[in-house]
Coordinates of C-alpha atoms in Angstrom, one line a residue:
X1 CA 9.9 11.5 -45.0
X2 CA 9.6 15.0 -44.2
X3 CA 9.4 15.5 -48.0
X4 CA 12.4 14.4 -48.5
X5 CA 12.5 10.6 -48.5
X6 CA 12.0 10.2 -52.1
X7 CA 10.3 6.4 -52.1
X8 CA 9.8 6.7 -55.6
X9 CA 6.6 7.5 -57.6
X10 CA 4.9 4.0 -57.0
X11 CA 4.5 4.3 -53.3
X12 CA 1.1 6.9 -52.3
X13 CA -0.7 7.8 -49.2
X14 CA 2.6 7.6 -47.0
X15 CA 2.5 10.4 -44.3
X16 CA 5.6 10.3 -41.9
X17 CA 6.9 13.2 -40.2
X18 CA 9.6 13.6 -37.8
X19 CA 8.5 15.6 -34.0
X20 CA 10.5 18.1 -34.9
X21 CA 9.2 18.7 -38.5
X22 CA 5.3 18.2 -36.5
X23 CA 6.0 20.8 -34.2
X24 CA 7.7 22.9 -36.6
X25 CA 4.5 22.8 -38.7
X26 CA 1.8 23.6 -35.8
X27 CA 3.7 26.6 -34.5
X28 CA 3.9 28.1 -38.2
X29 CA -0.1 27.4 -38.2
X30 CA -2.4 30.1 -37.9
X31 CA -5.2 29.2 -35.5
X32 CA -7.8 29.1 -38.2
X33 CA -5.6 27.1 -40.6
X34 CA -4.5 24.6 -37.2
X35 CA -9.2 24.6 -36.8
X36 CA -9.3 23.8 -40.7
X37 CA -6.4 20.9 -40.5
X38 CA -8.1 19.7 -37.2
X39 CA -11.8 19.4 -39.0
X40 CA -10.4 18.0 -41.9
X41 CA -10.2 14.4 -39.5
X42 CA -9.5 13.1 -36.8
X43 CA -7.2 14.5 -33.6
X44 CA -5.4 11.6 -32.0
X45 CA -4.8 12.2 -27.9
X46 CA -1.7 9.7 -25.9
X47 CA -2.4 10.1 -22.4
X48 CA -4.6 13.4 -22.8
X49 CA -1.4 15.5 -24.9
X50 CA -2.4 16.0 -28.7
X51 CA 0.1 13.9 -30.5
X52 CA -0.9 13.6 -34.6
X53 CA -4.1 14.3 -36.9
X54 CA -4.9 13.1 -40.2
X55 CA -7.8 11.2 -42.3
X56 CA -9.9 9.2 -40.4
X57 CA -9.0 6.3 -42.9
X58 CA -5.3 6.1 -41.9
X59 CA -6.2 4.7 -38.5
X60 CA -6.2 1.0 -40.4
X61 CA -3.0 2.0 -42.6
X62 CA 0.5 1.1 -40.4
X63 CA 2.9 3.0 -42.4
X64 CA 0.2 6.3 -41.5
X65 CA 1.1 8.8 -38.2
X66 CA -1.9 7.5 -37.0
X67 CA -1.5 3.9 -38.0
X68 CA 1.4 3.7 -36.6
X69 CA 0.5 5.3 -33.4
X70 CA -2.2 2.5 -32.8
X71 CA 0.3 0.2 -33.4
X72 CA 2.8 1.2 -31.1
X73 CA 2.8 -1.9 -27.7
X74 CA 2.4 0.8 -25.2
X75 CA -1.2 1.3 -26.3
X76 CA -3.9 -0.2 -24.0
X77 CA -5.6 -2.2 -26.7
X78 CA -9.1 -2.5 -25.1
X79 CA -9.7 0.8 -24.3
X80 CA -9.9 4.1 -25.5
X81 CA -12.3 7.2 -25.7
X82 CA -14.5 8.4 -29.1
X83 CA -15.4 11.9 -28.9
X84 CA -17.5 13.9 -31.9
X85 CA -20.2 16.3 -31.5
X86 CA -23.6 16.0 -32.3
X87 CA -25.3 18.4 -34.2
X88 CA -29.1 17.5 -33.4
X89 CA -28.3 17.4 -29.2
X90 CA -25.6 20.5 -29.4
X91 CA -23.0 18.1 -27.4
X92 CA -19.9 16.2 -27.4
X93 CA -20.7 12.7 -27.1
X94 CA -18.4 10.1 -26.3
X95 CA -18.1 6.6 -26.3
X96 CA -15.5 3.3 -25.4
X97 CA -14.2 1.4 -28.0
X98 CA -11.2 -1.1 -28.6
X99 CA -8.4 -0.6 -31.1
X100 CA -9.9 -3.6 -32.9
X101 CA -13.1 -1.4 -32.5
X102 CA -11.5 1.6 -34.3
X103 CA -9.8 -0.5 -37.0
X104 CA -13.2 -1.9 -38.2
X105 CA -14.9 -0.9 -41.4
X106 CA -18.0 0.4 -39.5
X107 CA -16.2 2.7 -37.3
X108 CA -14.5 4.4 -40.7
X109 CA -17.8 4.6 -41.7
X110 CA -19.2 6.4 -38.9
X111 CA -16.2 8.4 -37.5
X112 CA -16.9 12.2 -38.4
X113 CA -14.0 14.7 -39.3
X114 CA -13.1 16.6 -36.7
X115 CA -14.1 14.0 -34.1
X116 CA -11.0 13.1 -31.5
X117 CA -10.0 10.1 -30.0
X118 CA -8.1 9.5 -26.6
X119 CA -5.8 6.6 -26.1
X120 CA -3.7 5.3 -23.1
X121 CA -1.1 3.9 -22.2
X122 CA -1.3 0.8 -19.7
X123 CA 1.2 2.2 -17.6
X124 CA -0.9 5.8 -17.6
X125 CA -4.2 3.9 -16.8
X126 CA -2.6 2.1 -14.0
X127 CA -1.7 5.0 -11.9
X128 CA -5.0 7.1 -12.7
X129 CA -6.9 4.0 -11.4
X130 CA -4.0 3.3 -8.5
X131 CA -3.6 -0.1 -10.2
X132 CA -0.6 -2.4 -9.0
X133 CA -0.1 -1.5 -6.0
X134 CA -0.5 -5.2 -4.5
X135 CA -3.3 -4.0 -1.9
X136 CA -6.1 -5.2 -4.1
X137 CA -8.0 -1.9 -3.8
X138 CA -7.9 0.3 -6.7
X139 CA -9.3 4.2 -6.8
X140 CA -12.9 3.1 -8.0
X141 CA -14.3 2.3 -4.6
X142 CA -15.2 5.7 -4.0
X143 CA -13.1 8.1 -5.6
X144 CA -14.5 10.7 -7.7
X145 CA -13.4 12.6 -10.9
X146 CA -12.7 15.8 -9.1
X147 CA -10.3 13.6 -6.4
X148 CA -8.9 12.1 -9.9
X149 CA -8.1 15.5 -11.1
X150 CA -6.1 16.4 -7.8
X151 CA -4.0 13.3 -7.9
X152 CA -3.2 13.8 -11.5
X153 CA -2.1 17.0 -11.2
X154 CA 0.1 16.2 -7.9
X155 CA 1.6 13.7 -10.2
X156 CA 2.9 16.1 -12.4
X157 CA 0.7 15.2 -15.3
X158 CA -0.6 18.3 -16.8
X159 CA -4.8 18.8 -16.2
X160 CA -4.7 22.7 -17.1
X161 CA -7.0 23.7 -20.0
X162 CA -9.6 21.0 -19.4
X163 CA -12.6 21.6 -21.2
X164 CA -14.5 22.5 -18.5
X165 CA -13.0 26.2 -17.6
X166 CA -11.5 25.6 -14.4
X167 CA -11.6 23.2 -11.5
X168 CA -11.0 23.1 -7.8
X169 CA -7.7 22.0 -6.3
X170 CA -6.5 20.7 -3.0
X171 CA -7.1 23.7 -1.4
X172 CA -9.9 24.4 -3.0
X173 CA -8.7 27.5 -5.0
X174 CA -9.7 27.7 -9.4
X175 CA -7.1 26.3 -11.4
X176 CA -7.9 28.4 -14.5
X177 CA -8.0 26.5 -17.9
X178 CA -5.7 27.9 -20.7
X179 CA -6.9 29.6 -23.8
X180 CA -4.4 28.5 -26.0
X181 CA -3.9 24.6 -25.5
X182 CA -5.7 22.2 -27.2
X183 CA -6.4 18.9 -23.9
X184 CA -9.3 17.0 -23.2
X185 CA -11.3 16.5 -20.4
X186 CA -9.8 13.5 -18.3
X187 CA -13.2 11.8 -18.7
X188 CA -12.2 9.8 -15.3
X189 CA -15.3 8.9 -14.0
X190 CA -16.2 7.7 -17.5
X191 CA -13.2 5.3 -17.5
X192 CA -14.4 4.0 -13.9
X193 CA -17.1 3.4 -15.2
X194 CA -16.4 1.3 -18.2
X195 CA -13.5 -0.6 -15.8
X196 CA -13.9 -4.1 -14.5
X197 CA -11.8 -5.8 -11.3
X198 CA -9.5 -8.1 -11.7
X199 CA -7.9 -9.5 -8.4
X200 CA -6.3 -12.4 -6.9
X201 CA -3.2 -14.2 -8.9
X202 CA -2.4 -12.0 -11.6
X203 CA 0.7 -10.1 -11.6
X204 CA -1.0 -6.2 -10.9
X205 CA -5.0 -6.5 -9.3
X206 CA -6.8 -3.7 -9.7
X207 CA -9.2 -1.9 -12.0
X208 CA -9.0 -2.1 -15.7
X209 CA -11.3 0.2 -18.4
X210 CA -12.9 -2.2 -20.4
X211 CA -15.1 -1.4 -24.3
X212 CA -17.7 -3.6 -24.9
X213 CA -16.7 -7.2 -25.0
X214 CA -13.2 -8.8 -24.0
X215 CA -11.8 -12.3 -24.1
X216 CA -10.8 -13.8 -20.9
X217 CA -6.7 -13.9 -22.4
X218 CA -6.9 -9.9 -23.1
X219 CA -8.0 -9.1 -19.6
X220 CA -5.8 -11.1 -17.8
X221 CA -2.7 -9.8 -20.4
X222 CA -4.0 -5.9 -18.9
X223 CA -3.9 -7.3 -15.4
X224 CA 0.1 -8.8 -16.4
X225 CA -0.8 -12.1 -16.6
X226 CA -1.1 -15.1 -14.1
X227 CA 1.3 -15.5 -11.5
X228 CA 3.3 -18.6 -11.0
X229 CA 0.8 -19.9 -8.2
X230 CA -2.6 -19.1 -10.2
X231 CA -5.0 -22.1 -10.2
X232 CA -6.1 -22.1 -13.7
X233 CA -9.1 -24.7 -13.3
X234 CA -10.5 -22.6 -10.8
X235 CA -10.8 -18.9 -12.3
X236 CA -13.9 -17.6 -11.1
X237 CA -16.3 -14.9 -13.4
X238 CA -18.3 -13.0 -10.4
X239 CA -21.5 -11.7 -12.5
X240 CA -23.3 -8.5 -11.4
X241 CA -26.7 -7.4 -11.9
X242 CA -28.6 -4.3 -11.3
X243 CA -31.7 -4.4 -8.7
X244 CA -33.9 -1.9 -6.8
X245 CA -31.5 0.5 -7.5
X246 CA -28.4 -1.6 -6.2
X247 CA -25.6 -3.2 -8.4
X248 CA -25.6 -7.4 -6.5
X249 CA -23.9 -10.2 -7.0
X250 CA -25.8 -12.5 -9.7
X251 CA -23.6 -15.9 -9.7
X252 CA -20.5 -17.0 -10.2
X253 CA -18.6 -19.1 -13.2
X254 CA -16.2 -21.1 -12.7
X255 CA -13.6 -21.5 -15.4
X256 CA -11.4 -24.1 -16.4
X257 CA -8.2 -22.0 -18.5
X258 CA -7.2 -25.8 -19.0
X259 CA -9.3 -26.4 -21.1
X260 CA -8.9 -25.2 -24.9
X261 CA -10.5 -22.2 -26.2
X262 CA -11.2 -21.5 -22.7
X263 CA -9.4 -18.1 -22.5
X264 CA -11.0 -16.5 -25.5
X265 CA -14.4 -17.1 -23.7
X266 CA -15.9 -13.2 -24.2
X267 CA -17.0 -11.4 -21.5
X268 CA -19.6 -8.2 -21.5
X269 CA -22.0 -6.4 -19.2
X270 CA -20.9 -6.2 -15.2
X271 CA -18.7 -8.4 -13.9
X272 CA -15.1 -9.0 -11.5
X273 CA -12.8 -12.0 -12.0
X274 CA -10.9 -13.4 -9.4
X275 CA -8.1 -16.2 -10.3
X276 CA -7.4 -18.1 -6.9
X277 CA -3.9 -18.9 -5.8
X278 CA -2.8 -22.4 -4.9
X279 CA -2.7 -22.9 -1.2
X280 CA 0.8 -23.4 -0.2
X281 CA 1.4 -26.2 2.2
X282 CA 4.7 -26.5 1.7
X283 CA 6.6 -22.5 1.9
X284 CA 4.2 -20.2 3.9
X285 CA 6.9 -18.1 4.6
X286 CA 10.7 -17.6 6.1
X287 CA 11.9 -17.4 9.8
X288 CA 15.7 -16.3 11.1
X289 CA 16.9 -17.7 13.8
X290 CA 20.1 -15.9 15.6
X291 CA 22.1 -17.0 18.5
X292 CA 22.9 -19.9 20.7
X293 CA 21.5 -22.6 18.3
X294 CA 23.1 -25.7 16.8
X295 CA 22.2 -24.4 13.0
X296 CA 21.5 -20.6 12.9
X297 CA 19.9 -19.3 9.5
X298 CA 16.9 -18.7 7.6
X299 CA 14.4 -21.7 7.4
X300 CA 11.2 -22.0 4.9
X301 CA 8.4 -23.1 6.5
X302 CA 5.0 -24.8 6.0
X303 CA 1.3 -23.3 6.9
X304 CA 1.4 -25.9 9.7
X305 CA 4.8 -25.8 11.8
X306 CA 5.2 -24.4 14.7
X307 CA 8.6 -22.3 16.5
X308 CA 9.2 -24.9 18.3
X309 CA 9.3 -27.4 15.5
X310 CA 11.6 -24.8 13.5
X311 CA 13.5 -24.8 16.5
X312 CA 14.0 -28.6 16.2
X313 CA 14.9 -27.9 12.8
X314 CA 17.7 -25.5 14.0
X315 CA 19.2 -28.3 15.9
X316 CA 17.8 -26.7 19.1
X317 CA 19.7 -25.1 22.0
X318 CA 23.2 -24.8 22.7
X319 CA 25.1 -25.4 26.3
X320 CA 25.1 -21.5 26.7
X321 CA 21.5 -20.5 25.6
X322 CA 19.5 -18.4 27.5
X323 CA 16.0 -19.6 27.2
X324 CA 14.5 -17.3 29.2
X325 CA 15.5 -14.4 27.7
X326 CA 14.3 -15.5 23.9
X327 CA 13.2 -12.5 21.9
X328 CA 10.6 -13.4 19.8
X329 CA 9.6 -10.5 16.9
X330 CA 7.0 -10.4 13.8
X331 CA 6.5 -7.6 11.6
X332 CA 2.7 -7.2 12.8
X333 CA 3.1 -6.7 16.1
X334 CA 6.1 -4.4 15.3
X335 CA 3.6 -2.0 13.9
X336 CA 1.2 -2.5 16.4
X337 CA 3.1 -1.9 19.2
X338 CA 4.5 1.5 17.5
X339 CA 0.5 2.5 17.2
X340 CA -0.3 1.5 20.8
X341 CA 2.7 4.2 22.1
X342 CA 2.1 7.0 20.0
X343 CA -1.8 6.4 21.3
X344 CA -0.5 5.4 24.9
X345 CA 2.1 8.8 25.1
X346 CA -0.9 11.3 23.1
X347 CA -3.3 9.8 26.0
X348 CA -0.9 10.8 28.6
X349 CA 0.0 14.0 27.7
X350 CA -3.3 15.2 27.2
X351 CA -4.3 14.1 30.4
X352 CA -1.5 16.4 31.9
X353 CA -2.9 19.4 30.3
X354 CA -6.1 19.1 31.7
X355 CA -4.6 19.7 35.0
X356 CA -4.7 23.1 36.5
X357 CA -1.9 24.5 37.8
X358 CA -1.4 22.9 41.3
X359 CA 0.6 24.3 44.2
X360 CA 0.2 21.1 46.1
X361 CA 3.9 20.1 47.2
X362 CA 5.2 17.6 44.2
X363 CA 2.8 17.9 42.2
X364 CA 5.0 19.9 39.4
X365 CA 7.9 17.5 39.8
X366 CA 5.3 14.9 39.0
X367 CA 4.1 16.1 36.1
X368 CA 7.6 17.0 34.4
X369 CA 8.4 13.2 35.0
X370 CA 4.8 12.0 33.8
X371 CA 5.6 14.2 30.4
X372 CA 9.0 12.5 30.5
X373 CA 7.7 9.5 30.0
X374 CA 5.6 9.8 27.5
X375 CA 8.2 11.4 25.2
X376 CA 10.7 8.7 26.3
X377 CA 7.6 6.0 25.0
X378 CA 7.3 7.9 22.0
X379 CA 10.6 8.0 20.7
X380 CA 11.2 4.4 22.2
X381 CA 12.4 1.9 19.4
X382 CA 10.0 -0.9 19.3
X383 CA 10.8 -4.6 18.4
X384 CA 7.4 -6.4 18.2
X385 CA 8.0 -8.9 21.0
X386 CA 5.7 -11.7 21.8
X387 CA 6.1 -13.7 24.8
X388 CA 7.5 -17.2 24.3
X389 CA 8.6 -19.8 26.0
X390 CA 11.0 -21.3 23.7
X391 CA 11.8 -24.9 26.6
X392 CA 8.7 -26.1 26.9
X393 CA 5.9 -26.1 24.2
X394 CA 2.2 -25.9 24.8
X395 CA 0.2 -28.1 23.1
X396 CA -2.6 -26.4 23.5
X397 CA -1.3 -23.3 22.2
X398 CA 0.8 -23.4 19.1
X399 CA 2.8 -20.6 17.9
X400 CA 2.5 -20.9 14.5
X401 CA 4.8 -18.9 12.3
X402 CA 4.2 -15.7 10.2
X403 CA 6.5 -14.4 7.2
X404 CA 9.4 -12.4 8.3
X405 CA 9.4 -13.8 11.8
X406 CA 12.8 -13.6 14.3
X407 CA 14.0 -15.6 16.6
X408 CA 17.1 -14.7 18.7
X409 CA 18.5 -16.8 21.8
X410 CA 21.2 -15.3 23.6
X411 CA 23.5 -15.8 25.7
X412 CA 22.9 -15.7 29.8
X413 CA 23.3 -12.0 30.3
X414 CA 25.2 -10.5 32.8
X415 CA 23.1 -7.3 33.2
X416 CA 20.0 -5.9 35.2
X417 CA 18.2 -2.7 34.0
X418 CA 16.5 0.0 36.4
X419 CA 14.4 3.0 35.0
X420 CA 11.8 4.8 36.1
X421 CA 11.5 7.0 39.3
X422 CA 15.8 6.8 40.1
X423 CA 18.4 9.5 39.9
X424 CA 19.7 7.6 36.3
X425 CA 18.1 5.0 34.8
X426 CA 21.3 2.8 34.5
X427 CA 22.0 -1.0 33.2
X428 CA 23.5 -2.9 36.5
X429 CA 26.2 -5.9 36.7
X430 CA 24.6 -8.3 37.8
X431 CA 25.4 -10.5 41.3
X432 CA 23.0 -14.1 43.0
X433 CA 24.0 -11.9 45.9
X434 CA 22.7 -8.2 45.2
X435 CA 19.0 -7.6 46.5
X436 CA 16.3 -5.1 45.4
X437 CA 17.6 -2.7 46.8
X438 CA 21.3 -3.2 45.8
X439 CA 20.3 -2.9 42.2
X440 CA 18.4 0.2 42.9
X441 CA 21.5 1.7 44.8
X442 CA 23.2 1.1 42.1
X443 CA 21.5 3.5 40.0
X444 CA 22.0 6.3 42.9
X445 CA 18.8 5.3 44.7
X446 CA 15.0 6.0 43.5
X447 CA 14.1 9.7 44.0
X448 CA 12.2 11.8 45.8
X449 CA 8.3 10.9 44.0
X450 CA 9.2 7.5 43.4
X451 CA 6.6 5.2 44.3
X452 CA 8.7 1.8 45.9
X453 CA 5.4 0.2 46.8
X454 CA 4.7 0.0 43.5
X455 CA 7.9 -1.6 42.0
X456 CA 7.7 -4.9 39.9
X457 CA 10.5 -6.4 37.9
X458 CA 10.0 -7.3 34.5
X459 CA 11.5 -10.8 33.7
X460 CA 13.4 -11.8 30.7
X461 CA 10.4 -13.6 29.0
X462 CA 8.4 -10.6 29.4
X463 CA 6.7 -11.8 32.2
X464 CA 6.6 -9.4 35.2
X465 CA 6.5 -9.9 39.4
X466 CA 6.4 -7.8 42.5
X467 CA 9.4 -6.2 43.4
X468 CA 10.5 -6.4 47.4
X469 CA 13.5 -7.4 49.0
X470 CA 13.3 -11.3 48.8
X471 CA 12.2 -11.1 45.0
X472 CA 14.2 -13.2 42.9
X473 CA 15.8 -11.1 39.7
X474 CA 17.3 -13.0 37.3
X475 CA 19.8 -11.7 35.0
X476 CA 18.8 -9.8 32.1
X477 CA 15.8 -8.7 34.1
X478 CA 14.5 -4.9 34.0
X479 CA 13.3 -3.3 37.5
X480 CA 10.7 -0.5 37.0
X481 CA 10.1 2.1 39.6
X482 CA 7.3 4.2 38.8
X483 CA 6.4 7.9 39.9
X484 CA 3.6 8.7 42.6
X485 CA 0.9 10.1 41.4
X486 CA -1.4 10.4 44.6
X487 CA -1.3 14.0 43.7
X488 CA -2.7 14.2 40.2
X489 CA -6.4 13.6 40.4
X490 CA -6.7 13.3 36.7
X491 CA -9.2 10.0 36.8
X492 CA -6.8 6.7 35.7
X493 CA -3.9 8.4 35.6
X494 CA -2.0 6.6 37.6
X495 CA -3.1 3.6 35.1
X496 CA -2.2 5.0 32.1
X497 CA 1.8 5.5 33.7
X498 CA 2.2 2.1 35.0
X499 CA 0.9 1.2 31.2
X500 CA 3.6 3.7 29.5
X501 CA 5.9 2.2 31.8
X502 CA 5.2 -1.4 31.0
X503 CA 6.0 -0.6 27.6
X504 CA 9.6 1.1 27.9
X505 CA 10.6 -1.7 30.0
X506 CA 9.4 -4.4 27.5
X507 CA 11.4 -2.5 25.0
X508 CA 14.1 -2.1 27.0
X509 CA 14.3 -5.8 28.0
X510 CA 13.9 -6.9 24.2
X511 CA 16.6 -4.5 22.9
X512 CA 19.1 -5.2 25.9
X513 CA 18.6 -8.6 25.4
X514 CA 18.7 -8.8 21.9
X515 CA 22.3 -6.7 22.2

């Protein structure tokens, strides 16, 4: 061990070296003497960085650099790169093979000195091919080696001194290749290539690189194994074929793991497995109910119960609930509703530019309001309501639950909001006795481009009605005055504000509610 070990004069053919002593030995190395150690065998690449060399025959000895190096767990075992040139063509050629692959008699007998071999680690192969990321999608559909290179390099992974002598980067300037460092060519479309598909119950979906033949076990050990839900009698093999210039689906084989030997069934040519997940009738998801129930908490449920059946699980309502002012949220609509502002608010503003400057009386306030508005809907929190009635079920139209679904039921509120075309939009106390127009007092009256014809109140259940003096406003209730906009002739504009409009209030109803 770095000559020093002393394991006695009956032990041969032991080479173990320290890093330090390794790198000690390669920076004392001439470049011609580093050529002649290098030709001598084999160069051994982790990951693209050089990390030993030695006889091509110590790849099957364990207690060898490169034995050991083979052996280590990290090591994708049914994957790696063989690179040696070819005197007859003039070129590097390459080819995949398996560790078992490069621990086989014939390999040693055909392996030339000088030749290099790439391996990988699984981790390293699952963020080149944007493995495990859950969205079943890795970076084969369409990505090239060049795009590879990029995200590599933004990775922090070191691509400089490829073999090819440069390559273009993000912004397509020439990342120069360096003289002195001894990498390989990331061979990434090569590795997409040789990869295969794995999706459905496994613990990490997505491509995996793939030499020759594998057994069923190894590539669903690369994928992290089956998930607690995988159906095992069901794994399907979806063959591919090539025809007319297309790759097409051939048939599919079903396989039962259950069954013994099953797993070690060896797979070759093209191919995706797919390993189907029991369906769960039983936890689908989780809900949280808040407020004025008998049982508030988070409840399991099933693919097939309703809010309202939660509800009855909840112990329903109490004496004080509010049912008309339930705020309802899921996750989906959450993000939807965000998209459908920032779209709304863009819309809005850009039809605002496209007005000329007008000297028409009211026209400017107008506009400042109008781009008001749209800033206001922008920055506007967003709670993903959907409009339930939470007293009376529909029979005809189930809710059915999604994961991550909220329920609250407040209390009866004691509040009215106004916004829109008033001196401050303003949250109201509210009285069975104040009209329309008290409410809109209150907020120190509507001003002078408001547009009273066009008033509606939204109602605590999201629902919304005209707005007059003998409309009925319950509490928790938001009152919306919009801005004229008889002066703007930009086509629908006067649309597209009531819309923006509609949405604050909705979010304002939700959130007041909610609080």
């Amino acid at each position: 061990f770095d000559q020093t070990l002393g394991l006695g004069s009956n032990v041969d053919n032991i080479d173990l070296f320290t890093d330090a002593y390794f790198q000690d030995v390669l920076a004392d190395t001439s470049k011609k003497e580093f050529q002649k150690i290098k030709s001598a065998g084999i160069s051994l690449f982790l990951d693209y960085e050089l990390s030993t060399m030695g006889p091509i025959t110590h790849i099957k000895k364990k207690a060898t650099a490169l034995g050991q190096m083979l052996s280590n767990p990290n090591i994708y075992p049914i994957f790696s790169i063989y690179e040696y040139f070819d005197e007859d063509a003039g070129f590097w050629e390459r080819e995949a093979l398996s560790l078992n692959d490069l621990r086989s008699d014939d390999f040693t007998k055909k392996a030339q000195p000088g030749s290099r071999l790439t391996v990988f680690t699984t981790d390293f192969l699952r963020e080149i091919l944007d493995t495990g990321s859950g969205s079943g999608s890795g970076s084969g559909s369409g990505s090239d080696a060049n795009a590879q290179l990029i995200g590599l390099q933004a990775s922090g992974i070191d691509v400089d001194g490829i073999e090819n002598p440069s390559f273009t980067g993000q912004n397509n300037e020439v990342i120069p290749a360096s003289e002195n460092e001894t990498v390989l060519s990331p061979n990434l479309q090569f590795i997409l290539s040789s990869s295969r598909f794995v999706s459905g119950a496994v613990e990490k979906p997505g491509y995996y690189p793939i030499a020759g033949q594998a057994s069923l076990a190894q590539i669903i050990s690369a994928a992290g194994g089956l998930t607690e839900n995988a159906d095992l009698q069901k794994l399907e093999v979806i063959r591919q074929k090539v025809s007319s210039g297309k790759i097409v689906s051939d048939r599919i084989d079903r396989i039962d793991l259950t069954k013994k030997d099953a797993s070690e069934i060896k797979l070759s040519d093209r191919y995706s497995i797919n390993v189907p997940a029991f369906i769960n009738d039983v936890a689908s998801g989780i809900i949280k109910i808040e407020g004025e129930v008998s049982r508030p908490g988070e409840y399991l449920f099933s693919r097939a119960l309703t809010l309202h059946d939660i509800l009855k699980e909840a112990g329903g309502l109490t004496e004080v609930a509010y049912p008309l002012g339930a705020v309802f949220t899921r996750d989906s609509l959450r993000d939807s509703q965000k998209q459908s502002n920032a779209m709304l608010a863009d819309q809005l503003e850009q039809a605002i530019l496209q007005l000329s400057q007008s000297e028409r009386d009211g026209a400017a306030d107008q506009i400042q309001a109008v781009i008001g508005y749209a800033q206001q809907l922008r920055n506007q929190d967003v709670t993903g309501r959907l409009t339930v009635n939470v007293s009376l079920p529909d029979p005809t139209s189930p809710i059915y639950l999604e994961n991550g679904d909220k329920l609250i039921i407040p209390k009866r509120p004691s509040h009215v909001s106004v916004i829109g075309s008033v001196q401050k939009d303003t949250i109201v106390s509210y009285s069975a006795q104040k009209s329309f127009n008290d409410y809109v007092f209150s907020s120190g009256g509507a001003n002078k481009i408001a547009d009273l014809k066009r008033a509606y109140v939204l109602l605590p259940n999201g629902e919304s009605t005209r707005a007059n003096e003998n409309a009925i406003i319950p509490p928790g209730s938001v009152i919306v005055i919009p801005p004229k906009t008889d002066r703007l002739t930009v086509l629908g504009l006067t649309d597209i504000v009531s819309r923006v409009l509609g949405n604050i209030a909705t979010s304002v109803l939700a959130i007041n509610n909610v609080q």
